[in-house]
Amino acid sequence: MSREKQIINERKRKITELRELRVEPYPHKFDKKQNVVECLKKLGSSVKTAGRLMTKRELGRISFASLQDFSGGMQIVLQEGGTSTKVRKFFKKYVDTGDFVGISGKVIKTKTGEVSILVKKLELLSKAIKPLPEKFHGLKDKEERYRKRYLDLIMNSEVRKIFETRAIILEVMREFMKKKKFVEVETPLLQTIYGGALAKPFKTHCDAYNSDVYLSIAPELFLKKAQVGGFENVYEITKKFRNEGVDRQHNPEHMTIEWYQAYADYNDGMDLFEELIKTIAKKLFGKLIFKYQGHKINLAKWRRVPILKAIKENLNEDISRVKSDAEAKKIAKKHGIEPTGITKTILADELMKLFRHKLIQPTFLIDYPIELAPLAKPNKKDPTKAEVFQPFVGGMELGRAYSELNDPGLQAKHFKEQEEERKKGNVEAMGTDKNFVAALEHGMPPACGVGVGIERVIMLFTNQPSIRDVIMFPFMKPEK
């Protein structure tokens, strides 16, 4: 029998014995008065707190243990003369590391000067059957850490910090949008026609209507309908689902903040995005300079570079003269891209993926070929380009934005072009949404729409290399 199995059997025996003694190992509640960090500040005072026991050691007539809750950890002490014999015996016989306990006692300093709680009363709140992994040996495998994130959170304070920071970033985003007088709305996650982005959707079936439906790949079309309805500045923080590849920057299910600003264009959108990112940095660091994966990032300066110019700079390739899909395939093959499925429409986007990791300092790639942006307005100076921007920091694409197309005739034409792309094998091309075109026919104000990948922003500000590191419970391949 393995050591872990022995521990499990012993703890199950303790549960049985406790119940025979009419002690419930899983009581309903506990009146916790202070968290651990608050207790540390109450030297000489009586406190009542609760948390998980992380360590336990017996030294004759004195017992030491570390108690951890969400706020932090501290030592608790049970000793002769300060703790009753009954409590000390119960603790020694029935309480193990991993258990949740509630305690009452006085905050003292031990002989070594450590602030601790001298326990007067102790109540078992939840008996852990399985032991905790060892700090440095039991939870090293990344895959296991993702699958058993609850253990990762227990054992690694730095992991907990990531998700505390995530919560702060979401809070800053909402405060920022409120300050800018945006209204938060909700849009459907189940949609009969997917749209708002170039992506492959997840498909399911609605029995009540006997119809196929799709999980949202973007909230864009619904947010624009809200603008048609009179909500000038709207935003949504929501989940998106894309049935595509999984890598360090992509997860099938992810969070986004998407906003639509009436009477604005993509220049205004770049200004607002830059201000948001700077606001987050100031909240977290108090400054605009920080490190990401060994690179010193300075958010004070942002470049704005047309994508065809960036391709020329990084790949020495002028694709402005590409006239056919055959030429596009030839260029793709030259740069090591599988040519199957490559068209002149998507060539720029595919080539950009070859050098985006080099865009370390804040950069906006702008003015994409119009075919790549069926929901965007043509550039005022060059109608073959769309008023599009994508922000990059730390080698990561953080979002995508447009001067939004609000011409219903041109929108219908672009949808038709997307249908032709689908016939060529482009599974990410959009279908025609006639209902959206009908909404535009009632009039939508000029606007800029911006979609931002929240997990990538969190990766940037927590210095994490993988999107899985900032999703508490990332989607995983089923275990065999």
XYZ file of C-alpha atoms in Angstrom:
480
model
C 0.000 0.000 0.000
C 1.337 3.426 -0.971
C 2.070 6.080 1.639
C -0.723 8.298 0.241
C -3.240 5.445 0.499
C -2.194 4.849 4.119
C -2.758 8.546 4.909
C -6.187 8.513 3.229
C -7.270 5.415 5.176
C -6.049 6.926 8.445
C -7.949 10.156 7.858
C -11.138 8.277 6.949
C -10.758 6.383 10.211
C -10.530 9.691 12.060
C -13.747 10.903 10.410
C -15.573 7.750 11.531
C -14.216 8.105 15.051
C -15.160 11.785 15.244
C -18.734 11.018 14.268
C -18.882 8.294 16.886
C -17.884 10.996 19.357
C -20.658 13.174 17.893
C -18.177 15.681 16.492
C -19.189 16.741 12.971
C -16.050 16.998 10.759
C -17.929 19.207 8.244
C -19.974 21.764 10.262
C -22.242 24.283 8.556
C -20.527 27.577 9.432
C -18.028 29.445 11.608
C -18.212 33.048 12.801
C -14.855 34.297 11.472
C -14.120 37.793 12.804
C -10.703 38.623 11.322
C -8.583 37.407 8.441
C -4.998 36.334 9.073
C -3.381 39.621 8.037
C -5.724 41.504 10.376
C -4.723 39.146 13.192
C -1.042 39.919 12.628
C -1.790 43.564 13.430
C -3.588 42.825 16.716
C -0.702 41.976 19.043
C -2.029 41.517 22.569
C -5.661 41.272 21.456
C -8.117 38.391 21.284
C -9.016 37.217 17.773
C -11.256 34.685 16.051
C -10.181 33.465 12.638
C -10.155 30.443 10.338
C -8.190 28.912 7.494
C -6.297 25.892 6.225
C -3.455 24.269 8.175
C -0.400 24.170 5.918
C 2.103 22.649 8.343
C 1.986 21.047 11.785
C 4.746 20.060 14.204
C 4.707 18.676 17.738
C 7.417 19.500 20.272
C 6.423 17.745 23.475
C 3.936 19.916 25.337
C 3.797 22.558 22.617
C 2.421 22.362 19.068
C 3.076 24.747 16.185
C 1.130 25.045 12.942
C 0.845 27.506 10.069
C -2.627 28.786 9.273
C -3.378 30.166 5.803
C -6.373 32.029 4.440
C -6.866 34.222 1.356
C -5.117 37.178 2.991
C -1.918 35.346 4.016
C -0.426 33.035 6.623
C 0.690 33.067 10.241
C 1.764 30.728 13.014
C -0.580 29.326 15.649
C 0.618 27.850 18.949
C -0.975 25.372 21.334
C 0.929 25.044 24.594
C 0.518 23.898 28.175
C -0.637 26.729 30.401
C -2.204 28.662 27.537
C -4.286 26.016 25.795
C -6.486 23.495 27.591
C -5.442 19.846 27.673
C -8.672 18.895 25.888
C -7.974 21.213 22.929
C -4.326 20.124 22.705
C -5.264 16.431 22.716
C -7.955 16.966 20.061
C -5.520 18.887 17.873
C -2.807 16.261 18.185
C -5.115 13.291 17.549
C -7.583 14.513 14.936
C -6.220 17.567 13.086
C -3.920 17.177 10.062
C -2.302 19.449 7.491
C -4.823 20.414 4.842
C -7.695 20.612 7.330
C -9.724 23.793 7.734
C -9.954 24.915 11.354
C -11.546 27.790 13.227
C -9.663 29.162 16.227
C -10.040 31.705 19.001
C -7.071 32.981 20.954
C -4.697 35.801 21.777
C -2.084 37.302 19.471
C 1.355 36.965 21.072
C 5.040 37.036 20.228
C 6.956 33.798 20.703
C 10.449 33.616 22.202
C 11.838 33.841 18.662
C 9.854 37.031 18.061
C 7.284 35.565 15.662
C 3.774 37.010 15.892
C 1.459 34.042 16.528
C -1.970 33.146 17.854
C -1.998 31.315 21.186
C -5.003 29.041 20.697
C -7.730 28.947 23.353
C -10.465 27.234 21.345
C -10.276 25.160 18.158
C -12.980 23.744 15.889
C -12.496 21.380 12.956
C -14.334 22.927 9.967
C -13.447 20.581 7.123
C -11.455 17.344 7.307
C -9.107 16.883 4.357
C -8.953 13.251 3.266
C -6.120 13.609 0.755
C -2.763 15.054 1.840
C -1.341 18.241 0.372
C 1.463 17.876 -2.171
C 4.973 18.640 -0.999
C 5.951 22.250 -1.655
C 8.925 21.546 -3.892
C 8.410 17.975 -5.035
C 4.727 17.230 -5.297
C 3.414 19.653 -7.947
C 6.109 20.415 -10.486
C 4.485 19.190 -13.694
C 2.840 22.122 -15.543
C 0.085 19.952 -16.988
C -0.822 18.613 -13.550
C -0.804 22.144 -12.119
C -3.355 23.234 -14.726
C -5.558 20.177 -14.196
C -5.381 20.483 -10.411
C -5.339 24.248 -10.185
C -6.917 24.078 -6.729
C -3.689 22.485 -5.434
C -1.587 24.974 -7.361
C -3.477 27.809 -5.659
C -3.044 26.254 -2.205
C 0.676 25.651 -2.529
C 1.872 28.630 -4.592
C 1.246 32.151 -3.336
C 2.661 33.585 -6.573
C -0.096 31.799 -8.528
C -2.752 33.223 -6.221
C -1.231 36.658 -6.836
C -1.786 36.286 -10.587
C -5.514 35.847 -10.097
C -5.711 38.639 -7.553
C -4.077 40.853 -10.195
C -6.540 39.577 -12.790
C -9.422 40.740 -10.576
C -7.789 44.168 -10.167
C -7.350 44.541 -13.946
C -11.027 43.739 -14.567
C -11.981 46.249 -11.896
C -9.774 48.928 -13.491
C -11.335 48.242 -16.903
C -14.860 48.713 -15.567
C -13.915 51.860 -13.651
C -12.202 53.257 -16.749
C -15.215 52.630 -18.999
C -17.570 54.135 -16.416
C -15.385 57.233 -16.172
C -15.544 57.536 -19.980
C -19.370 57.254 -19.779
C -19.687 53.863 -21.476
C -22.673 51.648 -20.606
C -22.055 47.940 -19.920
C -24.465 45.605 -21.749
C -24.799 41.849 -22.310
C -25.113 40.083 -25.662
C -26.080 36.469 -26.516
C -23.493 33.696 -26.265
C -25.737 31.407 -28.349
C -26.210 32.774 -31.853
C -27.965 31.514 -34.965
C -25.380 33.228 -37.195
C -21.831 33.714 -35.994
C -20.049 36.921 -36.916
C -18.076 39.894 -35.719
C -14.698 38.266 -36.327
C -12.807 35.969 -38.664
C -12.808 32.708 -36.703
C -14.089 29.133 -36.728
C -17.011 28.672 -34.301
C -18.215 25.908 -32.016
C -21.490 24.468 -33.268
C -24.268 22.979 -31.148
C -28.016 22.346 -31.405
C -31.027 23.963 -29.729
C -33.682 21.255 -29.243
C -36.441 23.744 -28.364
C -36.215 25.348 -31.821
C -34.752 22.329 -33.621
C -32.010 24.507 -35.052
C -28.239 24.614 -35.101
C -26.641 27.438 -33.113
C -23.102 28.680 -32.539
C -21.180 29.813 -29.498
C -20.246 33.485 -29.835
C -16.935 34.254 -31.516
C -17.456 37.990 -30.878
C -20.154 40.325 -29.493
C -19.571 42.919 -32.236
C -22.756 42.757 -34.288
C -25.008 42.876 -31.237
C -23.112 45.809 -29.723
C -23.527 47.690 -32.992
C -27.252 46.928 -32.918
C -27.276 48.534 -29.465
C -25.764 51.629 -31.069
C -28.486 51.581 -33.710
C -30.924 51.493 -30.791
C -29.472 54.668 -29.273
C -26.764 53.440 -26.880
C -23.938 55.627 -28.146
C -21.021 54.293 -26.065
C -21.367 50.632 -25.077
C -19.049 47.881 -23.902
C -19.147 44.274 -22.789
C -16.784 42.055 -20.805
C -17.646 38.552 -21.934
C -16.507 35.079 -22.960
C -15.683 34.203 -26.575
C -15.350 30.727 -28.038
C -13.184 29.873 -31.034
C -12.735 26.374 -32.371
C -9.130 26.848 -33.379
C -5.601 25.942 -32.369
C -4.342 25.936 -28.787
C -0.955 27.435 -27.974
C 0.639 29.752 -25.435
C -1.488 32.698 -26.604
C -4.706 30.898 -27.580
C -7.360 29.077 -25.555
C -10.694 27.953 -27.092
C -12.572 29.873 -24.381
C -11.317 33.304 -23.428
C -12.384 36.703 -22.099
C -12.631 39.942 -24.005
C -13.593 43.525 -23.430
C -15.174 45.034 -26.511
C -16.359 48.626 -26.774
C -18.025 50.847 -29.373
C -17.502 54.601 -29.244
C -19.958 56.692 -31.252
C -18.767 59.618 -33.408
C -15.187 58.341 -33.255
C -12.764 56.718 -35.702
C -9.790 54.402 -35.306
C -7.482 57.260 -34.315
C -9.733 57.943 -31.316
C -9.774 54.192 -30.634
C -5.980 54.051 -30.519
C -5.918 56.986 -28.118
C -8.485 55.357 -25.811
C -6.772 51.950 -25.888
C -3.411 53.519 -25.068
C -4.973 55.423 -22.167
C -6.579 52.233 -20.795
C -3.311 50.264 -20.871
C -1.454 53.141 -19.210
C -4.156 53.356 -16.535
C -3.744 49.645 -15.714
C 0.049 49.990 -15.528
C -0.185 52.976 -13.176
C -2.637 51.102 -10.944
C -0.404 48.019 -10.720
C 3.101 49.525 -10.792
C 2.671 53.265 -10.259
C 4.624 53.852 -13.491
C 4.648 53.081 -17.228
C 7.861 51.041 -17.294
C 7.877 47.343 -16.334
C 9.377 44.028 -17.427
C 7.798 41.306 -19.511
C 9.702 38.070 -20.179
C 13.081 39.766 -19.866
C 12.130 42.825 -21.919
C 11.856 46.335 -20.503
C 8.517 47.694 -21.695
C 7.904 51.442 -21.880
C 4.261 52.375 -22.386
C 5.055 56.070 -22.795
C 5.785 55.707 -26.524
C 3.520 54.020 -29.117
C 4.363 53.564 -32.829
C 1.692 53.536 -35.541
C 2.858 51.529 -38.565
C 0.869 50.497 -41.678
C 0.872 46.692 -41.905
C 2.274 46.574 -45.455
C 5.162 48.787 -44.327
C 5.769 46.475 -41.346
C 5.844 43.446 -43.668
C 8.340 45.224 -45.895
C 10.501 46.181 -42.874
C 10.500 42.732 -41.282
C 10.273 40.320 -44.237
C 11.555 42.480 -47.128
C 8.379 41.611 -49.021
C 6.231 44.106 -50.947
C 2.802 42.520 -51.165
C 1.010 45.643 -52.428
C 1.483 44.327 -55.963
C -0.015 40.878 -55.335
C -2.977 40.494 -57.708
C -3.896 36.807 -57.513
C -4.241 33.918 -55.074
C -1.532 32.076 -57.010
C 0.959 34.887 -56.300
C -0.107 34.875 -52.646
C 0.516 31.121 -52.350
C 3.965 31.530 -53.908
C 4.957 34.217 -51.390
C 3.538 32.193 -48.496
C 5.561 29.137 -49.517
C 8.688 31.297 -49.814
C 8.316 32.229 -46.137
C 7.622 28.716 -44.908
C 3.816 29.026 -44.706
C 1.710 26.098 -45.896
C 0.156 27.526 -49.094
C -3.039 25.453 -48.976
C -5.891 27.794 -48.126
C -3.807 30.958 -48.623
C -5.500 33.678 -50.659
C -4.400 37.233 -51.442
C -7.075 38.322 -48.964
C -5.442 36.698 -45.932
C -1.778 36.885 -47.017
C -0.972 40.034 -45.023
C -2.402 38.565 -41.823
C -0.481 35.309 -42.253
C 2.816 37.100 -42.946
C 2.290 39.341 -39.918
C 2.251 36.233 -37.715
C 5.882 35.578 -38.717
C 7.220 38.726 -37.049
C 4.650 39.827 -34.466
C 6.820 38.320 -31.700
C 9.391 41.015 -32.530
C 6.945 43.835 -31.734
C 8.119 44.226 -28.138
C 7.601 47.947 -27.588
C 4.051 49.350 -27.934
C 3.071 49.313 -31.595
C -0.154 49.767 -33.539
C -0.231 47.983 -36.896
C -2.745 49.924 -38.989
C -4.411 50.172 -42.403
C -4.997 46.520 -43.304
C -6.092 45.444 -46.808
C -9.843 46.105 -47.073
C -10.548 42.405 -47.802
C -9.285 41.509 -44.323
C -11.808 43.734 -42.588
C -15.376 43.204 -43.866
C -16.819 45.190 -40.932
C -14.487 48.210 -41.215
C -14.654 51.510 -43.080
C -12.291 52.072 -46.018
C -9.414 54.451 -45.366
C -10.318 57.989 -46.381
C -7.087 58.435 -48.377
C -6.770 54.907 -49.807
C -10.002 52.873 -50.162
C -8.007 49.672 -50.793
C -7.075 49.830 -47.098
C -9.367 49.584 -44.096
C -9.165 51.793 -41.017
C -8.019 48.949 -38.769
C -5.517 48.788 -35.944
C -4.029 45.979 -33.906
C -2.005 46.835 -30.774
C 1.117 44.821 -29.913
C 3.136 44.903 -26.700
C 5.710 42.363 -25.540
C 5.432 40.497 -28.844
C 1.718 39.854 -28.252
C -1.295 41.022 -30.203
C -3.596 42.520 -27.571
C -6.636 43.363 -29.684
C -8.201 44.462 -32.932
C -10.203 47.549 -33.816
C -11.889 49.381 -36.689
C -13.498 52.543 -37.807
C -16.795 50.691 -38.020
C -18.555 50.267 -41.328
C -22.076 51.711 -41.104
C -22.974 51.814 -44.807
C -25.572 49.011 -45.208
C -24.986 48.680 -48.964
C -21.229 48.329 -48.598
C -21.705 45.967 -45.642
C -23.918 43.665 -47.738
C -21.264 43.728 -50.487
C -18.531 42.758 -48.001
C -20.636 39.897 -46.637
C -21.018 38.612 -50.207
C -17.230 38.745 -50.658
C -16.831 36.774 -47.443
C -19.184 34.110 -48.795
C -16.877 33.796 -51.816
C -13.928 33.353 -49.440
C -15.778 30.520 -47.684
C -16.257 28.786 -51.036
C -12.471 28.916 -51.506
C -11.987 27.031 -48.233
C -11.497 29.887 -45.769
C -13.352 28.406 -42.756
C -12.890 31.650 -40.795
C -14.774 33.807 -43.305
C -18.047 35.318 -42.089
C -21.515 34.306 -43.146
C -24.068 36.897 -44.227
C -26.087 38.360 -41.367
C -29.145 39.879 -43.063
C -30.588 40.970 -39.726
C -27.494 43.054 -39.037
C -27.679 44.678 -42.466
C -31.356 45.467 -41.796
C -30.341 47.123 -38.508
C -27.775 49.269 -40.344
C -30.485 50.356 -42.766
C -32.137 52.142 -39.841
C -28.947 54.146 -39.336
C -25.920 53.672 -37.062
C -23.689 56.593 -36.010
C -20.055 56.634 -37.102
C -18.116 54.710 -34.478
C -14.879 53.021 -33.516
C -15.047 49.475 -32.156
C -12.223 47.937 -30.123
C -11.881 44.319 -28.985
C -9.195 43.467 -26.416
C -8.048 40.008 -25.283
C -8.218 40.230 -21.498
C -6.010 37.178 -20.851
C -3.207 38.625 -22.972
C -3.388 41.908 -21.091
C -3.152 39.917 -17.849
C -0.217 37.897 -19.225
C 1.556 41.162 -20.003
C 1.043 42.698 -16.565
C 1.763 39.521 -14.566
C 4.809 38.547 -16.654
C 3.381 35.159 -17.645
C 4.466 33.312 -20.812
C 1.279 31.286 -21.381
C -2.422 32.097 -21.488
C -3.038 29.014 -19.344
C -1.105 30.677 -16.534
C -3.727 33.441 -16.278
C -6.896 31.342 -16.706
C -7.790 29.804 -13.374
C -9.170 26.630 -14.934
C -7.917 26.445 -18.539
C -9.508 24.120 -21.068
C -7.534 20.872 -21.136
C -7.392 17.847 -23.372
C -9.357 15.013 -21.695
C -7.192 12.633 -19.692
C -6.935 9.103 -21.051
